[in-house]
Short mmCIF file of C-alpha atoms and ligand atoms in Angstrom, two decimals:
data_model
loop_
_atom_site.label_atom_id
_atom_site.label_comp_id
_atom_site.label_asym_id
_atom_site.label_seq_id
_atom_site.Cartn_x
_atom_site.Cartn_y
_atom_site.Cartn_z
CA MET S 10 12.97 269.40 -184.82
CA SER S 11 16.27 269.47 -182.93
CA GLU S 12 14.19 269.53 -179.69
CA LEU S 13 13.87 265.76 -180.15
CA GLN S 14 17.63 265.21 -180.36
CA GLY S 15 18.53 262.39 -177.97
CA ARG S 16 15.02 262.18 -176.44
CA ARG S 17 14.03 258.60 -175.68
CA LEU S 18 10.76 257.96 -177.50
CA LEU S 19 8.70 254.84 -177.95
CA LEU S 20 6.49 254.41 -181.00
CA CYS S 21 3.71 251.86 -180.46
CA VAL S 22 2.07 250.70 -183.65
CA GLY S 23 -1.53 249.46 -183.61
CA GLY S 24 -3.15 247.14 -186.13
CA GLY S 25 -4.93 249.26 -188.70
CA ILE S 26 -4.38 250.18 -192.31
CA ALA S 27 -2.80 253.45 -191.13
CA ALA S 28 0.10 251.36 -189.75
CA TYR S 29 1.89 252.02 -193.04
CA LYS S 30 1.91 255.74 -192.12
CA ALA S 31 3.66 254.85 -188.83
CA CYS S 32 6.72 253.99 -190.95
CA GLU S 33 6.92 257.65 -191.98
CA VAL S 34 6.44 258.70 -188.33
CA ALA S 35 9.39 256.47 -187.36
CA ARG S 36 11.50 257.88 -190.19
CA LEU S 37 10.81 261.49 -189.11
CA PHE S 38 11.59 260.77 -185.44
CA ALA S 39 14.84 259.04 -186.41
CA LYS S 40 15.72 261.97 -188.70
CA ALA S 41 15.05 264.41 -185.82
CA GLY S 42 17.69 262.61 -183.76
CA ALA S 43 15.32 260.89 -181.29
CA GLU S 44 16.44 257.64 -179.68
CA LEU S 45 13.47 255.74 -181.01
CA ARG S 46 12.28 252.29 -180.05
CA CYS S 47 9.21 250.62 -181.48
CA ALA S 48 6.64 248.14 -180.23
CA MET S 49 3.96 246.51 -182.37
CA THR S 50 0.71 244.77 -181.57
CA PRO S 51 0.21 241.34 -183.20
CA ALA S 52 -2.38 242.95 -185.49
CA ALA S 53 0.05 245.69 -186.54
CA GLN S 54 2.48 243.00 -187.71
CA ARG S 55 -0.16 241.80 -190.17
CA PHE S 56 -0.09 245.21 -191.87
CA VAL S 57 3.65 246.04 -191.72
CA ALA S 58 6.61 243.74 -191.17
CA PRO S 59 8.70 244.33 -188.01
CA LEU S 60 11.72 244.37 -190.30
CA THR S 61 10.54 247.69 -191.76
CA PHE S 62 10.76 249.38 -188.34
CA GLN S 63 14.07 247.67 -187.68
CA ALA S 64 15.44 249.16 -190.90
CA LEU S 65 14.08 252.62 -190.02
CA THR S 66 15.27 252.75 -186.40
CA GLY S 67 18.24 250.40 -186.39
CA ARG S 68 16.69 248.29 -183.60
CA ALA S 69 14.34 245.34 -183.70
CA PRO S 70 10.86 246.36 -182.49
CA ALA S 71 9.31 244.65 -179.47
CA THR S 72 6.67 242.35 -180.91
CA ASP S 73 6.01 239.51 -178.51
CA LEU S 74 5.30 239.69 -174.80
CA PHE S 75 5.78 235.93 -174.50
CA ASP S 76 9.05 235.67 -176.41
CA ALA S 77 11.64 234.63 -173.83
CA ALA S 78 14.55 236.10 -175.82
CA GLN S 79 12.86 239.51 -176.19
CA GLU S 80 11.83 239.68 -172.54
CA LEU S 81 15.34 238.70 -171.49
CA ALA S 82 17.01 241.29 -173.74
CA ALA S 83 14.75 244.19 -172.73
CA GLY S 84 11.45 243.30 -171.10
CA HIS S 85 8.32 245.41 -171.40
CA ILE S 86 8.96 247.09 -168.04
CA ALA S 87 12.50 248.02 -169.10
CA LEU S 88 11.01 249.35 -172.33
CA ALA S 89 8.51 251.45 -170.34
CA ASP S 90 11.23 252.68 -167.97
CA SER S 91 13.46 253.72 -170.83
CA ALA S 92 10.80 255.80 -172.61
CA GLU S 93 10.36 259.45 -171.78
CA PHE S 94 7.33 259.69 -174.03
CA VAL S 95 5.18 257.33 -176.11
CA ILE S 96 3.43 257.84 -179.41
CA VAL S 97 0.69 255.38 -180.30
CA ALA S 98 0.08 255.48 -184.05
CA PRO S 99 -2.29 254.30 -185.24
CA THR S 100 -4.49 254.06 -182.12
CA THR S 101 -7.22 251.76 -183.38
CA ALA S 102 -10.68 251.48 -181.83
CA ASP S 103 -9.64 248.15 -180.31
CA LEU S 104 -6.43 249.55 -178.85
CA LEU S 105 -8.35 252.51 -177.41
CA ALA S 106 -10.74 250.11 -175.65
CA ARG S 107 -7.90 247.93 -174.34
CA LEU S 108 -5.98 250.96 -173.05
CA ARG S 109 -9.08 252.22 -171.29
CA GLY S 110 -9.65 248.80 -169.78
CA GLY S 111 -6.06 248.49 -168.54
CA PHE S 112 -5.45 245.31 -170.55
CA ALA S 113 -1.90 243.96 -170.74
CA ASP S 114 -2.24 241.09 -173.17
CA ASP S 115 0.38 242.14 -175.71
CA VAL S 116 3.66 244.00 -175.61
CA VAL S 117 2.08 247.38 -176.51
CA THR S 118 -0.67 247.40 -173.86
CA ALA S 119 1.58 245.85 -171.19
CA THR S 120 4.23 248.49 -171.79
CA LEU S 121 1.75 251.38 -171.86
CA LEU S 122 0.24 250.23 -168.59
CA ALA S 123 3.59 250.98 -166.96
CA ILE S 124 3.76 254.54 -168.36
CA PRO S 125 1.53 257.38 -167.03
CA PRO S 126 -1.13 258.42 -169.60
CA ALA S 127 0.11 262.04 -169.46
CA ARG S 128 3.14 260.74 -171.34
CA TRP S 129 1.08 259.22 -174.15
CA LEU S 130 0.27 260.83 -177.47
CA LEU S 131 -2.49 258.87 -179.18
CA ALA S 132 -3.13 259.24 -182.91
CA PRO S 133 -6.53 257.63 -183.44
CA ALA S 134 -7.35 256.12 -186.80
CA MET S 135 -10.51 254.31 -187.77
CA ASN S 136 -13.54 254.39 -190.02
CA GLU S 137 -15.66 257.52 -189.41
CA LYS S 138 -18.68 255.50 -188.25
CA MET S 139 -16.55 253.64 -185.71
CA TRP S 140 -15.08 256.98 -184.58
CA ALA S 141 -18.60 258.38 -183.99
CA SER S 142 -19.69 255.40 -181.88
CA PRO S 143 -20.50 256.10 -178.22
CA ALA S 144 -18.09 253.36 -177.12
CA VAL S 145 -15.12 254.94 -178.90
CA GLN S 146 -16.00 258.45 -177.73
CA GLU S 147 -16.44 257.27 -174.15
CA ASN S 148 -13.11 255.42 -174.19
CA LEU S 149 -11.41 258.48 -175.61
CA ALA S 150 -12.97 260.82 -173.01
CA THR S 151 -11.84 258.52 -170.19
CA LEU S 152 -8.28 258.37 -171.49
CA ILE S 153 -8.21 262.17 -171.90
CA ALA S 154 -9.47 262.57 -168.34
CA ARG S 155 -6.61 260.31 -167.21
CA GLY S 156 -4.15 262.66 -168.89
CA ALA S 157 -3.61 261.18 -172.36
CA ASN S 158 -2.81 263.57 -175.23
CA ILE S 159 -4.52 263.20 -178.60
CA VAL S 160 -3.52 264.26 -182.10
CA GLY S 161 -6.14 264.10 -184.87
CA PRO S 162 -7.93 262.35 -186.32
CA GLY S 163 -8.29 264.40 -189.47
CA VAL S 164 -11.23 264.55 -191.84
CA GLY S 165 -10.66 262.95 -195.19
CA GLU S 166 -11.00 259.97 -197.43
CA MET S 167 -10.83 256.61 -195.67
CA ALA S 168 -9.15 253.45 -196.87
CA GLU S 169 -12.64 252.36 -197.90
CA ARG S 170 -12.84 254.88 -200.73
CA ALA S 171 -16.57 255.59 -200.48
CA HIS S 172 -16.13 256.83 -196.90
CA VAL S 173 -15.19 260.37 -196.00
CA GLY S 174 -15.23 261.81 -192.48
CA PRO S 175 -13.31 262.20 -189.23
CA GLY S 176 -11.21 259.13 -188.42
CA ARG S 177 -8.25 259.48 -190.74
CA MET S 178 -4.98 259.35 -188.80
CA ALA S 179 -3.14 262.68 -188.47
CA GLU S 180 -0.32 263.13 -190.95
CA ALA S 181 3.13 261.94 -189.85
CA SER S 182 4.44 265.53 -189.73
CA GLU S 183 1.52 266.58 -187.46
CA ILE S 184 2.18 263.67 -185.12
CA VAL S 185 5.86 264.54 -184.88
CA ALA S 186 5.07 268.25 -184.31
CA ALA S 187 2.58 267.41 -181.55
CA ALA S 188 5.09 265.05 -179.89
CA CYS S 189 7.73 267.73 -180.13
CA ALA S 190 5.53 270.29 -178.33
CA LEU S 191 4.66 267.82 -175.58
CA VAL S 192 8.20 266.51 -175.10
CA ALA S 193 9.41 270.11 -174.74
CA ARG S 194 7.16 270.41 -171.67
CA LEU S 195 8.60 267.38 -169.92
CA PRO S 196 10.96 268.13 -167.05
CA GLU S 197 14.69 267.59 -167.39
CA THR S 198 15.30 264.00 -168.32
CA PRO S 199 17.04 261.56 -166.01
CA ARG S 200 19.63 261.35 -168.81
CA ILE S 201 21.10 264.62 -167.52
CA VAL S 202 20.99 263.45 -163.93
CA ASP S 203 22.76 260.22 -164.98
CA ALA S 204 25.39 262.23 -166.80
CA LEU S 205 25.91 264.41 -163.74
CA ALA S 206 26.28 261.36 -161.52
CA THR S 207 29.00 260.01 -163.77
CA GLY S 208 30.67 263.42 -163.92
CA SER S 209 30.43 263.69 -167.71
CA VAL S 210 28.51 266.99 -167.54
CA ALA S 211 29.66 270.01 -165.56
CA ALA S 212 27.29 270.51 -162.62
CA ALA S 213 25.48 273.61 -163.83
CA PRO S 214 22.83 274.63 -161.27
CA HIS S 215 20.09 274.90 -163.89
CA LEU S 216 20.65 271.27 -164.84
CA ILE S 217 20.40 269.86 -161.37
CA GLU S 218 17.48 272.02 -160.30
CA GLN S 219 14.65 269.54 -160.80
CA ARG S 220 11.28 271.14 -161.24
CA ALA S 221 8.49 269.62 -159.18
CA TRP S 222 6.53 267.25 -161.44
CA ASP S 223 4.08 266.23 -158.79
CA LEU S 224 0.83 266.98 -160.60
CA GLU S 225 1.46 264.80 -163.64
CA GLY S 226 -1.85 264.13 -165.37
CA VAL S 227 -3.85 265.55 -162.45
CA PRO S 228 -6.94 267.40 -163.69
CA VAL S 229 -7.28 270.82 -162.05
CA LEU S 230 -9.58 273.76 -162.61
CA VAL S 231 -8.49 277.36 -162.09
CA THR S 232 -10.72 280.42 -162.40
CA ALA S 233 -9.28 283.85 -163.04
CA GLY S 234 -10.12 287.47 -163.68
CA PRO S 235 -13.18 289.60 -163.09
CA THR S 236 -16.73 288.83 -164.13
CA ARG S 237 -18.88 291.41 -165.88
CA GLU S 238 -22.52 291.83 -164.97
CA HIS S 239 -24.22 293.73 -167.75
CA LEU S 240 -26.97 296.34 -167.37
CA ASP S 241 -27.22 296.58 -171.14
CA PRO S 242 -24.91 295.70 -174.05
CA VAL S 243 -22.49 298.57 -173.27
CA ARG S 244 -22.58 298.93 -169.46
CA PHE S 245 -21.58 296.50 -166.75
CA LEU S 246 -20.55 296.13 -163.11
CA SER S 247 -17.06 294.71 -162.62
CA ASN S 248 -13.85 295.03 -160.57
CA PRO S 249 -10.14 295.73 -161.21
CA SER S 250 -8.94 292.09 -161.29
CA THR S 251 -6.58 291.44 -164.25
CA GLY S 252 -6.47 287.65 -164.03
CA ARG S 253 -2.70 287.64 -163.41
CA MET S 254 -2.84 285.53 -160.24
CA GLY S 255 -5.17 282.94 -161.81
CA PHE S 256 -3.11 282.77 -165.00
CA ALA S 257 0.06 282.29 -162.90
CA LEU S 258 -1.71 279.44 -161.07
CA ALA S 259 -2.67 277.82 -164.38
CA GLN S 260 0.86 278.19 -165.74
CA ALA S 261 2.48 276.82 -162.57
CA ALA S 262 0.11 273.81 -162.54
CA ARG S 263 0.80 273.14 -166.23
CA ASP S 264 4.55 273.22 -165.56
CA ARG S 265 4.12 270.57 -162.86
CA GLY S 266 2.38 268.27 -165.34
CA ALA S 267 -1.27 268.99 -164.47
CA ARG S 268 -4.04 269.03 -167.05
CA VAL S 269 -5.42 272.48 -166.55
CA LEU S 270 -8.84 273.89 -167.33
CA LEU S 271 -8.63 277.68 -167.02
CA VAL S 272 -11.95 279.50 -166.87
CA ALA S 273 -11.49 283.25 -167.13
CA GLY S 274 -13.63 286.34 -167.04
CA ALA S 275 -12.83 289.43 -169.10
CA THR S 276 -9.03 289.52 -169.07
CA GLU S 277 -6.68 291.33 -171.42
CA ILE S 278 -3.47 289.38 -170.81
CA GLU S 279 -2.62 286.30 -172.89
CA PRO S 280 -3.65 283.01 -171.30
CA PRO S 281 -0.78 280.53 -170.87
CA ALA S 282 -0.30 278.03 -173.71
CA GLY S 283 -0.92 274.35 -173.14
CA VAL S 284 -4.02 274.71 -170.98
CA GLU S 285 -7.68 274.30 -171.90
CA PHE S 286 -9.08 277.82 -171.93
CA VAL S 287 -12.75 278.73 -171.55
CA ARG S 288 -14.05 282.28 -171.43
CA ALA S 289 -16.94 283.01 -169.02
CA GLU S 290 -18.13 286.58 -168.89
CA SER S 291 -20.64 286.72 -166.06
CA ALA S 292 -20.87 284.97 -162.70
CA ALA S 293 -23.74 282.87 -164.06
CA GLU S 294 -21.67 281.76 -167.07
CA MET S 295 -18.70 280.96 -164.85
CA ALA S 296 -20.96 279.01 -162.49
CA SER S 297 -22.35 276.90 -165.31
CA VAL S 298 -18.89 275.97 -166.69
CA VAL S 299 -17.50 275.22 -163.24
CA ASP S 300 -20.54 273.19 -162.19
CA VAL S 301 -20.41 271.01 -165.30
CA ARG S 302 -16.67 270.34 -165.17
CA ALA S 303 -16.09 270.18 -161.37
CA GLY S 304 -16.77 266.44 -161.21
CA GLU S 305 -13.69 265.65 -163.36
CA MET S 306 -11.31 267.63 -161.14
CA ARG S 307 -9.01 266.72 -158.26
CA ALA S 308 -8.43 270.34 -157.29
CA ILE S 309 -10.35 273.55 -157.95
CA VAL S 310 -8.74 276.91 -157.28
CA MET S 311 -11.12 279.85 -157.52
CA ALA S 312 -8.93 282.90 -158.04
CA ALA S 313 -11.59 284.75 -160.04
CA ALA S 314 -12.99 287.96 -158.63
CA VAL S 315 -16.63 287.03 -159.07
CA SER S 316 -19.18 289.85 -158.77
CA ASP S 317 -21.45 289.22 -155.81
CA GLN S 318 -24.31 291.06 -157.42
CA ARG S 319 -25.74 291.73 -160.82
CA PRO S 320 -28.35 294.18 -162.11
CA ALA S 321 -31.82 292.72 -161.66
CA GLU S 322 -32.59 293.48 -165.32
CA ARG S 323 -30.39 293.25 -168.39
CA ALA S 324 -31.66 295.32 -171.30
CA SER S 325 -31.07 293.90 -174.77
CA HIS S 326 -30.46 297.41 -176.19
CA LYS S 327 -28.52 300.42 -174.90
CA VAL S 328 -30.65 302.08 -172.20
CA LYS S 329 -31.22 305.81 -172.68
CA LYS S 330 -29.91 308.18 -169.99
CA PRO S 331 -32.63 309.26 -167.56
CA ASP S 332 -32.98 312.99 -166.88
CA GLY S 333 -32.15 312.74 -163.21
CA ASP S 334 -30.70 310.19 -160.76
CA GLU S 335 -31.87 306.63 -160.83
CA LEU S 336 -31.79 303.64 -158.53
CA LEU S 337 -30.27 300.39 -159.68
CA ARG S 338 -31.72 297.20 -158.25
CA LEU S 339 -29.09 294.48 -157.72
CA VAL S 340 -29.62 290.80 -157.06
CA ARG S 341 -27.15 288.24 -155.74
CA THR S 342 -25.15 286.07 -158.11
CA PRO S 343 -24.59 282.40 -157.26
CA ASP S 344 -21.63 281.89 -154.91
CA ILE S 345 -19.87 279.32 -157.08
CA LEU S 346 -17.35 278.24 -154.48
CA ALA S 347 -19.85 277.96 -151.63
CA GLY S 348 -21.98 275.89 -154.01
CA LEU S 349 -19.08 273.49 -154.59
CA GLY S 350 -18.35 273.37 -150.86
CA ALA S 351 -21.93 272.34 -150.15
CA ARG S 352 -22.07 269.88 -153.07
CA TYR S 353 -18.91 268.06 -151.97
CA ALA S 354 -19.25 268.43 -148.19
CA GLN S 355 -20.09 264.76 -147.65
CA ALA S 356 -18.73 263.34 -150.91
CA THR S 357 -15.73 261.08 -151.48
CA PRO S 358 -13.72 261.40 -153.58
CA ARG S 359 -14.08 265.16 -153.71
CA PRO S 360 -11.96 267.82 -155.37
CA LEU S 361 -9.73 269.83 -153.09
CA LEU S 362 -11.31 273.31 -152.89
CA VAL S 363 -9.20 276.44 -152.69
CA GLY S 364 -10.68 279.93 -152.44
CA PHE S 365 -9.26 283.43 -152.40
CA ALA S 366 -10.24 286.13 -149.95
CA ALA S 367 -9.34 289.63 -151.10
CA GLU S 368 -9.67 291.78 -147.99
CA THR S 369 -8.88 295.34 -147.00
CA GLU S 370 -9.08 294.81 -143.20
CA HIS S 371 -9.07 292.01 -140.58
CA LEU S 372 -7.47 289.81 -143.25
CA GLU S 373 -7.11 286.50 -141.44
CA GLU S 374 -10.29 286.77 -139.41
CA HIS S 375 -12.43 287.33 -142.52
CA ALA S 376 -10.57 284.66 -144.48
CA ARG S 377 -11.01 282.10 -141.70
CA GLU S 378 -14.71 282.80 -141.60
CA LYS S 379 -14.96 282.22 -145.40
CA LEU S 380 -12.89 279.04 -145.18
CA ALA S 381 -15.43 277.59 -142.76
CA ARG S 382 -18.62 279.02 -144.31
CA LYS S 383 -17.74 277.93 -147.86
CA GLN S 384 -16.46 274.51 -146.64
CA LEU S 385 -13.03 274.85 -148.28
CA ASP S 386 -9.74 273.01 -147.79
CA LEU S 387 -7.56 276.09 -148.22
CA ILE S 388 -8.09 279.83 -148.47
CA VAL S 389 -5.58 282.31 -149.85
CA ALA S 390 -5.97 285.57 -147.94
CA ASN S 391 -4.80 288.59 -149.81
CA ASP S 392 -4.60 292.14 -148.41
CA VAL S 393 -5.56 294.15 -151.50
CA SER S 394 -5.20 297.50 -149.69
CA ALA S 395 -1.39 297.10 -149.34
CA ALA S 396 0.73 298.88 -151.98
CA GLY S 397 2.36 296.74 -154.70
CA GLN S 398 0.28 293.61 -154.20
CA GLY S 399 -3.17 292.28 -155.04
CA PHE S 400 -5.08 293.44 -158.11
CA ALA S 401 -2.97 294.18 -161.23
CA ALA S 402 0.37 294.02 -159.32
CA LYS S 403 3.16 291.69 -160.53
CA ASP S 404 3.93 290.58 -156.98
CA ASN S 405 1.73 289.27 -154.25
CA ARG S 406 1.90 288.54 -150.54
CA VAL S 407 -0.64 286.12 -149.12
CA VAL S 408 -1.42 284.00 -146.10
CA VAL S 409 -2.79 280.54 -146.89
CA LEU S 410 -5.01 279.08 -144.18
CA GLY S 411 -6.03 275.43 -144.12
CA ARG S 412 -9.10 273.78 -142.66
CA ASP S 413 -6.57 271.60 -140.77
CA GLY S 414 -5.39 274.75 -138.95
CA SER S 415 -2.28 275.24 -141.09
CA ARG S 416 -1.00 278.76 -141.78
CA VAL S 417 1.62 279.51 -144.47
CA GLU S 418 2.85 282.93 -145.63
CA LEU S 419 3.89 283.27 -149.28
CA GLY S 420 5.34 286.25 -151.10
CA GLY S 421 7.09 287.26 -154.30
CA PRO S 422 6.21 287.24 -158.01
CA LYS S 423 2.74 285.82 -158.65
CA LEU S 424 4.25 282.74 -160.33
CA ALA S 425 6.28 281.95 -157.20
CA VAL S 426 3.20 282.46 -155.01
CA ALA S 427 1.27 280.18 -157.37
CA ASP S 428 3.94 277.48 -157.00
CA GLY S 429 3.75 277.80 -153.22
CA ILE S 430 -0.03 277.28 -153.39
CA TRP S 431 0.40 274.17 -155.58
CA ASP S 432 2.98 272.83 -153.08
CA LEU S 433 0.23 272.91 -150.46
CA VAL S 434 -2.34 271.37 -152.82
CA ALA S 435 0.03 268.63 -154.06
CA SER S 436 1.04 267.60 -150.55
CA ARG S 437 -2.63 267.27 -149.58
CA LEU S 438 -3.50 265.30 -152.74
CA SER S 439 -0.63 262.91 -152.13
CA ARG S 440 -2.04 262.12 -148.68
CA GLU S 441 -5.47 261.16 -150.10
O1 C5P L 522 -17.01 285.94 -150.40
P1 C5P L 522 -15.90 286.38 -151.28
O2 C5P L 522 -16.37 287.01 -152.57
O3 C5P L 522 -14.84 287.21 -150.62
O4 C5P L 522 -15.18 285.01 -151.64
C1 C5P L 522 -14.09 284.97 -152.47
C2 C5P L 522 -13.93 283.58 -153.01
O5 C5P L 522 -15.18 283.04 -153.43
C3 C5P L 522 -13.06 283.59 -154.25
O6 C5P L 522 -12.36 282.36 -154.30
C4 C5P L 522 -14.08 283.72 -155.38
O7 C5P L 522 -13.58 283.20 -156.59
C5 C5P L 522 -15.25 282.92 -154.84
N1 C5P L 522 -16.57 283.44 -155.24
C6 C5P L 522 -17.42 282.65 -155.98
N2 C5P L 522 -18.66 283.10 -156.36
C7 C5P L 522 -19.08 284.32 -155.99
C8 C5P L 522 -18.24 285.13 -155.22
C9 C5P L 522 -16.99 284.67 -154.86
O8 C5P L 522 -17.04 281.52 -156.30
N3 C5P L 522 -20.28 284.74 -156.38
#
């Protein structure tokens, strides 16, 4: 766990019986070399004494929002500013509700309010019947949509011995492993920038190059790859898309802090880690996933090569070869993007819509027509007839046209092109 060495973590302890397990979490973080501070709700202090955390971390935990001495020494805002990442263990049903509501009536909630949810790792713990309640599930879904990360709960025996089910707090080692994976994704810490400013670290370019972190917690949807429209279980209509451009977009968004839902057709390459991945084989399947999830998103980038048509019939068994030629009747698939354009044309707030136009001639003219017809914010025009770009290639060269009349050329590896596209999306989102 040396990844946690020197990372500034805050452990917030909620008031549930699982608070005793938070002692082990604190011990493991301290052992991994993290600079750990703790904060406790009043209820947590009824389960475990603050002195226990002081002994484990070497610093007195923050316990009282209204204690003049504590606020003077390091107030809750200073505590929030100093933390790169927060672990809330246990997250009780009550704490979940107060975090959703934006309450700030104790040192834990007040501090968390000053830290973006994408930097929270919540470890819920409660009785399985409480866990199953619509209120808890709704609070959890809202916090996830705001960017919060969740570990557990596990299934197992509850404190009330007769009860078994989901609600048991994740084990301390699982919480630390999850925190470790999430902290590894954070951009370079200001600690390094501070050190550079004071001249105590040699100015290596890779240390001062700050990655854009402008999509922190922003929910985005990316589609990728080809769809398959089956005639029967072994034959389909498709296209040569590999999904590389869409996967690069998902990866680039993830690296800027976004919460990414990646919906992909039949691709062979590995999807990037750390994104929610949903497989959708046909245009109809892709349409249903996108339609259901679109409402949660702030940006939707449709890089998938969606088949425009599908066979009118799909046989459930392999169709026997006819003796001679045969005609295949095709019907239109739903235009997913045009559907979103129409659905959000008059709506506010609406997700920013980005389409792709793969063209072999009159690139910009055709792309501009699609931008207007599908009611998009941006369209990425891609000449797929040019050698070394487009389908399957590692590099790409595109022109991005905006409904505001903007025109930007991007070229290079697909990941760099993806970053250029997110630059345009992020600057538009920040103006909303
Ligand atoms: O009209 P055309 O297929 O060139 O439009 C391409 C754009 O529209 C891409 O962003 C693609 O993902 C999207 N599209 C769609 N549904 C379809 C066809 C295309 O969303 N049925």
